[in-house]
Amino acid sequence: MRVHVTKKLAEKLQKAGRLIENNPAESASALDSWHANISTIQRRQCVVFVHDKTRFAIVLLGVTQKELKQIDYWFEDMLGSCMLKLGYDPELIEKACEGIGELTFDTQCDRSVQGTLKVAIEDLEAHTEGCTNIMDLAQYSLSARLCDRPCRVKGMKETECLWPRKEMLTLLEQLS
């Protein structure tokens, strides 16, 4: 699965021993293309992933160097658990997780998706304002909440928006 990462996340992944490709191959599947960024919130590293087409978002809280080495596992776990939390059919979740495979990374980012990624990080920060410790938040529920909000995509009319939760469900139903 292809993940387009920011330069900041690329540096962290390289330190964890992950290869960052310079010439990525084209995406093989509609579920294949994601963007990711790393942000520090309350002195904890958080990695946020956003699916390019559906704007479906998942978040990994309190990520350590050890977890970055095993990011494939954590991505699949969070994706499946978030979909389960949103009430997706278990067969669709299984199909989605089977198609993940090994994550490959590059730094070729799309500005429109990066904008959605920035908004998702701002929403994540908003959940911790006040006295809430970010590590006390339930990751699966938090990811589900990030998917249950309207998003705008470049080229949409002012009155249009998409709902990541519904868009991902539709995509998975089309793939199966």
mmCIF file with all atom_site columns, N, CA and C in Angstrom, residues 31 54 56-57 79-94 96 144 147-148 163-173:
data_model
loop_
_atom_site.group_PDB
_atom_site.id
_atom_site.type_symbol
_atom_site.label_atom_id
_atom_site.label_alt_id
_atom_site.label_comp_id
_atom_site.label_asym_id
_atom_site.label_entity_id
_atom_site.label_seq_id
_atom_site.pdbx_PDB_ins_code
_atom_site.Cartn_x
_atom_site.Cartn_y
_atom_site.Cartn_z
_atom_site.occupancy
_atom_site.B_iso_or_equiv
_atom_site.pdbx_formal_charge
_atom_site.auth_seq_id
_atom_site.auth_comp_id
_atom_site.auth_asym_id
_atom_site.auth_atom_id
_atom_site.pdbx_PDB_model_num
ATOM 1   N N  . LEU A 1 31  ? -8.014  1.557  -2.970 1.00 0.00 ? 31  LEU A N  1
ATOM 2   C CA . LEU A 1 31  ? -7.765  1.666  -1.535 1.00 0.00 ? 31  LEU A CA 1
ATOM 3   C C  . LEU A 1 31  ? -6.287  1.913  -1.246 1.00 0.00 ? 31  LEU A C  1
ATOM 4   N N  . THR A 1 54  ? -11.252 9.055  -0.333 1.00 0.00 ? 54  THR A N  1
ATOM 5   C CA . THR A 1 54  ? -12.414 9.154  0.556  1.00 0.00 ? 54  THR A CA 1
ATOM 6   C C  . THR A 1 54  ? -12.223 10.112 1.720  1.00 0.00 ? 54  THR A C  1
ATOM 7   N N  . PHE A 1 56  ? -10.912 9.331  4.456  1.00 0.00 ? 56  PHE A N  1
ATOM 8   C CA . PHE A 1 56  ? -11.036 8.518  5.667  1.00 0.00 ? 56  PHE A CA 1
ATOM 9   C C  . PHE A 1 56  ? -9.766  8.703  6.479  1.00 0.00 ? 56  PHE A C  1
ATOM 10  N N  . ALA A 1 57  ? -9.892  9.007  7.777  1.00 0.00 ? 57  ALA A N  1
ATOM 11  C CA . ALA A 1 57  ? -8.726  9.323  8.601  1.00 0.00 ? 57  ALA A CA 1
ATOM 12  C C  . ALA A 1 57  ? -8.567  8.330  9.743  1.00 0.00 ? 57  ALA A C  1
ATOM 13  N N  . LEU A 1 79  ? -6.864  0.683  11.173 1.00 0.00 ? 79  LEU A N  1
ATOM 14  C CA . LEU A 1 79  ? -7.846  0.751  10.093 1.00 0.00 ? 79  LEU A CA 1
ATOM 15  C C  . LEU A 1 79  ? -9.007  -0.207 10.363 1.00 0.00 ? 79  LEU A C  1
ATOM 16  N N  . GLY A 1 80  ? -8.692  -1.460 10.664 1.00 0.00 ? 80  GLY A N  1
ATOM 17  C CA . GLY A 1 80  ? -9.731  -2.451 10.932 1.00 0.00 ? 80  GLY A CA 1
ATOM 18  C C  . GLY A 1 80  ? -10.570 -2.095 12.150 1.00 0.00 ? 80  GLY A C  1
ATOM 19  N N  . SER A 1 81  ? -9.923  -1.650 13.203 1.00 0.00 ? 81  SER A N  1
ATOM 20  C CA . SER A 1 81  ? -10.641 -1.306 14.432 1.00 0.00 ? 81  SER A CA 1
ATOM 21  C C  . SER A 1 81  ? -11.526 -0.079 14.258 1.00 0.00 ? 81  SER A C  1
ATOM 22  N N  . CYS A 1 82  ? -11.046 0.892  13.497 1.00 0.00 ? 82  CYS A N  1
ATOM 23  C CA . CYS A 1 82  ? -11.843 2.091  13.233 1.00 0.00 ? 82  CYS A CA 1
ATOM 24  C C  . CYS A 1 82  ? -13.085 1.729  12.416 1.00 0.00 ? 82  CYS A C  1
ATOM 25  N N  . MET A 1 83  ? -12.894 0.883  11.405 1.00 0.00 ? 83  MET A N  1
ATOM 26  C CA . MET A 1 83  ? -14.031 0.453  10.584 1.00 0.00 ? 83  MET A CA 1
ATOM 27  C C  . MET A 1 83  ? -15.036 -0.342 11.412 1.00 0.00 ? 83  MET A C  1
ATOM 28  N N  . LEU A 1 84  ? -14.529 -1.168 12.307 1.00 0.00 ? 84  LEU A N  1
ATOM 29  C CA . LEU A 1 84  ? -15.398 -1.931 13.199 1.00 0.00 ? 84  LEU A CA 1
ATOM 30  C C  . LEU A 1 84  ? -16.187 -0.980 14.103 1.00 0.00 ? 84  LEU A C  1
ATOM 31  N N  . LYS A 1 85  ? -15.511 0.035  14.630 1.00 0.00 ? 85  LYS A N  1
ATOM 32  C CA . LYS A 1 85  ? -16.144 1.035  15.492 1.00 0.00 ? 85  LYS A CA 1
ATOM 33  C C  . LYS A 1 85  ? -17.247 1.795  14.737 1.00 0.00 ? 85  LYS A C  1
ATOM 34  N N  . LEU A 1 86  ? -17.043 2.003  13.425 1.00 0.00 ? 86  LEU A N  1
ATOM 35  C CA . LEU A 1 86  ? -18.028 2.718  12.609 1.00 0.00 ? 86  LEU A CA 1
ATOM 36  C C  . LEU A 1 86  ? -19.186 1.816  12.169 1.00 0.00 ? 86  LEU A C  1
ATOM 37  N N  . GLY A 1 87  ? -19.115 0.530  12.507 1.00 0.00 ? 87  GLY A N  1
ATOM 38  C CA . GLY A 1 87  ? -20.213 -0.381 12.205 1.00 0.00 ? 87  GLY A CA 1
ATOM 39  C C  . GLY A 1 87  ? -20.167 -0.991 10.818 1.00 0.00 ? 87  GLY A C  1
ATOM 40  N N  . TYR A 1 88  ? -19.005 -1.036 10.187 1.00 0.00 ? 88  TYR A N  1
ATOM 41  C CA . TYR A 1 88  ? -18.882 -1.662 8.875  1.00 0.00 ? 88  TYR A CA 1
ATOM 42  C C  . TYR A 1 88  ? -19.076 -3.175 8.993  1.00 0.00 ? 88  TYR A C  1
ATOM 43  N N  . ASP A 1 89  ? -19.525 -3.779 7.911  1.00 0.00 ? 89  ASP A N  1
ATOM 44  C CA . ASP A 1 89  ? -19.689 -5.225 7.840  1.00 0.00 ? 89  ASP A CA 1
ATOM 45  C C  . ASP A 1 89  ? -18.319 -5.891 8.011  1.00 0.00 ? 89  ASP A C  1
ATOM 46  N N  . PRO A 1 90  ? -18.209 -6.886 8.893  1.00 0.00 ? 90  PRO A N  1
ATOM 47  C CA . PRO A 1 90  ? -16.921 -7.557 9.110  1.00 0.00 ? 90  PRO A CA 1
ATOM 48  C C  . PRO A 1 90  ? -16.275 -8.114 7.841  1.00 0.00 ? 90  PRO A C  1
ATOM 49  N N  . GLU A 1 91  ? -17.091 -8.548 6.876  1.00 0.00 ? 91  GLU A N  1
ATOM 50  C CA . GLU A 1 91  ? -16.535 -9.054 5.619  1.00 0.00 ? 91  GLU A CA 1
ATOM 51  C C  . GLU A 1 91  ? -15.839 -7.939 4.836  1.00 0.00 ? 91  GLU A C  1
ATOM 52  N N  . LEU A 1 92  ? -16.413 -6.741 4.865  1.00 0.00 ? 92  LEU A N  1
ATOM 53  C CA . LEU A 1 92  ? -15.785 -5.601 4.189  1.00 0.00 ? 92  LEU A CA 1
ATOM 54  C C  . LEU A 1 92  ? -14.481 -5.212 4.883  1.00 0.00 ? 92  LEU A C  1
ATOM 55  N N  . ILE A 1 93  ? -14.482 -5.274 6.204  1.00 0.00 ? 93  ILE A N  1
ATOM 56  C CA . ILE A 1 93  ? -13.279 -4.946 6.971  1.00 0.00 ? 93  ILE A CA 1
ATOM 57  C C  . ILE A 1 93  ? -12.172 -5.937 6.631  1.00 0.00 ? 93  ILE A C  1
ATOM 58  N N  . GLU A 1 94  ? -12.533 -7.212 6.564  1.00 0.00 ? 94  GLU A N  1
ATOM 59  C CA . GLU A 1 94  ? -11.550 -8.247 6.233  1.00 0.00 ? 94  GLU A CA 1
ATOM 60  C C  . GLU A 1 94  ? -10.975 -8.027 4.840  1.00 0.00 ? 94  GLU A C  1
ATOM 61  N N  . ALA A 1 96  ? -10.739 -5.174 3.246  1.00 0.00 ? 96  ALA A N  1
ATOM 62  C CA . ALA A 1 96  ? -9.884  -3.994 3.306  1.00 0.00 ? 96  ALA A CA 1
ATOM 63  C C  . ALA A 1 96  ? -8.526  -4.335 3.905  1.00 0.00 ? 96  ALA A C  1
ATOM 64  N N  . ALA A 1 144 ? -12.674 7.152  14.554 1.00 0.00 ? 144 ALA A N  1
ATOM 65  C CA . ALA A 1 144 ? -14.044 7.102  14.037 1.00 0.00 ? 144 ALA A CA 1
ATOM 66  C C  . ALA A 1 144 ? -14.654 8.500  13.983 1.00 0.00 ? 144 ALA A C  1
ATOM 67  N N  . CYS A 1 147 ? -13.561 10.494 11.069 1.00 0.00 ? 147 CYS A N  1
ATOM 68  C CA . CYS A 1 147 ? -14.170 10.044 9.809  1.00 0.00 ? 147 CYS A CA 1
ATOM 69  C C  . CYS A 1 147 ? -15.632 10.452 9.694  1.00 0.00 ? 147 CYS A C  1
ATOM 70  N N  . ASP A 1 148 ? -16.191 10.905 10.777 1.00 0.00 ? 148 ASP A N  1
ATOM 71  C CA . ASP A 1 148 ? -17.613 11.247 10.788 1.00 0.00 ? 148 ASP A CA 1
ATOM 72  C C  . ASP A 1 148 ? -17.802 12.761 10.829 1.00 0.00 ? 148 ASP A C  1
ATOM 73  N N  . TRP A 1 163 ? -18.543 12.848 3.144  1.00 0.00 ? 163 TRP A N  1
ATOM 74  C CA . TRP A 1 163 ? -18.429 12.294 4.486  1.00 0.00 ? 163 TRP A CA 1
ATOM 75  C C  . TRP A 1 163 ? -17.522 11.071 4.380  1.00 0.00 ? 163 TRP A C  1
ATOM 76  N N  . PRO A 1 164 ? -16.317 11.127 4.944  1.00 0.00 ? 164 PRO A N  1
ATOM 77  C CA . PRO A 1 164 ? -15.357 10.029 4.811  1.00 0.00 ? 164 PRO A CA 1
ATOM 78  C C  . PRO A 1 164 ? -15.918 8.659  5.194  1.00 0.00 ? 164 PRO A C  1
ATOM 79  N N  . ARG A 1 165 ? -16.715 8.624  6.238  1.00 0.00 ? 165 ARG A N  1
ATOM 80  C CA . ARG A 1 165 ? -17.307 7.356  6.683  1.00 0.00 ? 165 ARG A CA 1
ATOM 81  C C  . ARG A 1 165 ? -18.132 6.718  5.563  1.00 0.00 ? 165 ARG A C  1
ATOM 82  N N  . LYS A 1 166 ? -18.974 7.506  4.928  1.00 0.00 ? 166 LYS A N  1
ATOM 83  C CA . LYS A 1 166 ? -19.839 6.997  3.862  1.00 0.00 ? 166 LYS A CA 1
ATOM 84  C C  . LYS A 1 166 ? -19.043 6.703  2.593  1.00 0.00 ? 166 LYS A C  1
ATOM 85  N N  . GLU A 1 167 ? -18.085 7.569  2.268  1.00 0.00 ? 167 GLU A N  1
ATOM 86  C CA . GLU A 1 167 ? -17.286 7.389  1.054  1.00 0.00 ? 167 GLU A CA 1
ATOM 87  C C  . GLU A 1 167 ? -16.459 6.102  1.116  1.00 0.00 ? 167 GLU A C  1
ATOM 88  N N  . MET A 1 168 ? -15.854 5.812  2.276  1.00 0.00 ? 168 MET A N  1
ATOM 89  C CA . MET A 1 168 ? -15.051 4.591  2.411  1.00 0.00 ? 168 MET A CA 1
ATOM 90  C C  . MET A 1 168 ? -15.935 3.359  2.333  1.00 0.00 ? 168 MET A C  1
ATOM 91  N N  . LEU A 1 169 ? -17.109 3.413  2.957  1.00 0.00 ? 169 LEU A N  1
ATOM 92  C CA . LEU A 1 169 ? -18.036 2.287  2.901  1.00 0.00 ? 169 LEU A CA 1
ATOM 93  C C  . LEU A 1 169 ? -18.449 2.015  1.457  1.00 0.00 ? 169 LEU A C  1
ATOM 94  N N  . THR A 1 170 ? -18.773 3.064  0.721  1.00 0.00 ? 170 THR A N  1
ATOM 95  C CA . THR A 1 170 ? -19.142 2.919  -0.689 1.00 0.00 ? 170 THR A CA 1
ATOM 96  C C  . THR A 1 170 ? -17.987 2.318  -1.491 1.00 0.00 ? 170 THR A C  1
ATOM 97  N N  . LEU A 1 171 ? -16.775 2.796  -1.262 1.00 0.00 ? 171 LEU A N  1
ATOM 98  C CA . LEU A 1 171 ? -15.602 2.276  -1.966 1.00 0.00 ? 171 LEU A CA 1
ATOM 99  C C  . LEU A 1 171 ? -15.394 0.794  -1.679 1.00 0.00 ? 171 LEU A C  1
ATOM 100 N N  . LEU A 1 172 ? -15.493 0.403  -0.423 1.00 0.00 ? 172 LEU A N  1
ATOM 101 C CA . LEU A 1 172 ? -15.315 -1.012 -0.063 1.00 0.00 ? 172 LEU A CA 1
ATOM 102 C C  . LEU A 1 172 ? -16.401 -1.891 -0.674 1.00 0.00 ? 172 LEU A C  1
ATOM 103 N N  . GLU A 1 173 ? -17.624 -1.395 -0.720 1.00 0.00 ? 173 GLU A N  1
ATOM 104 C CA . GLU A 1 173 ? -18.718 -2.163 -1.338 1.00 0.00 ? 173 GLU A CA 1
ATOM 105 C C  . GLU A 1 173 ? -18.478 -2.328 -2.830 1.00 0.00 ? 173 GLU A C  1
#
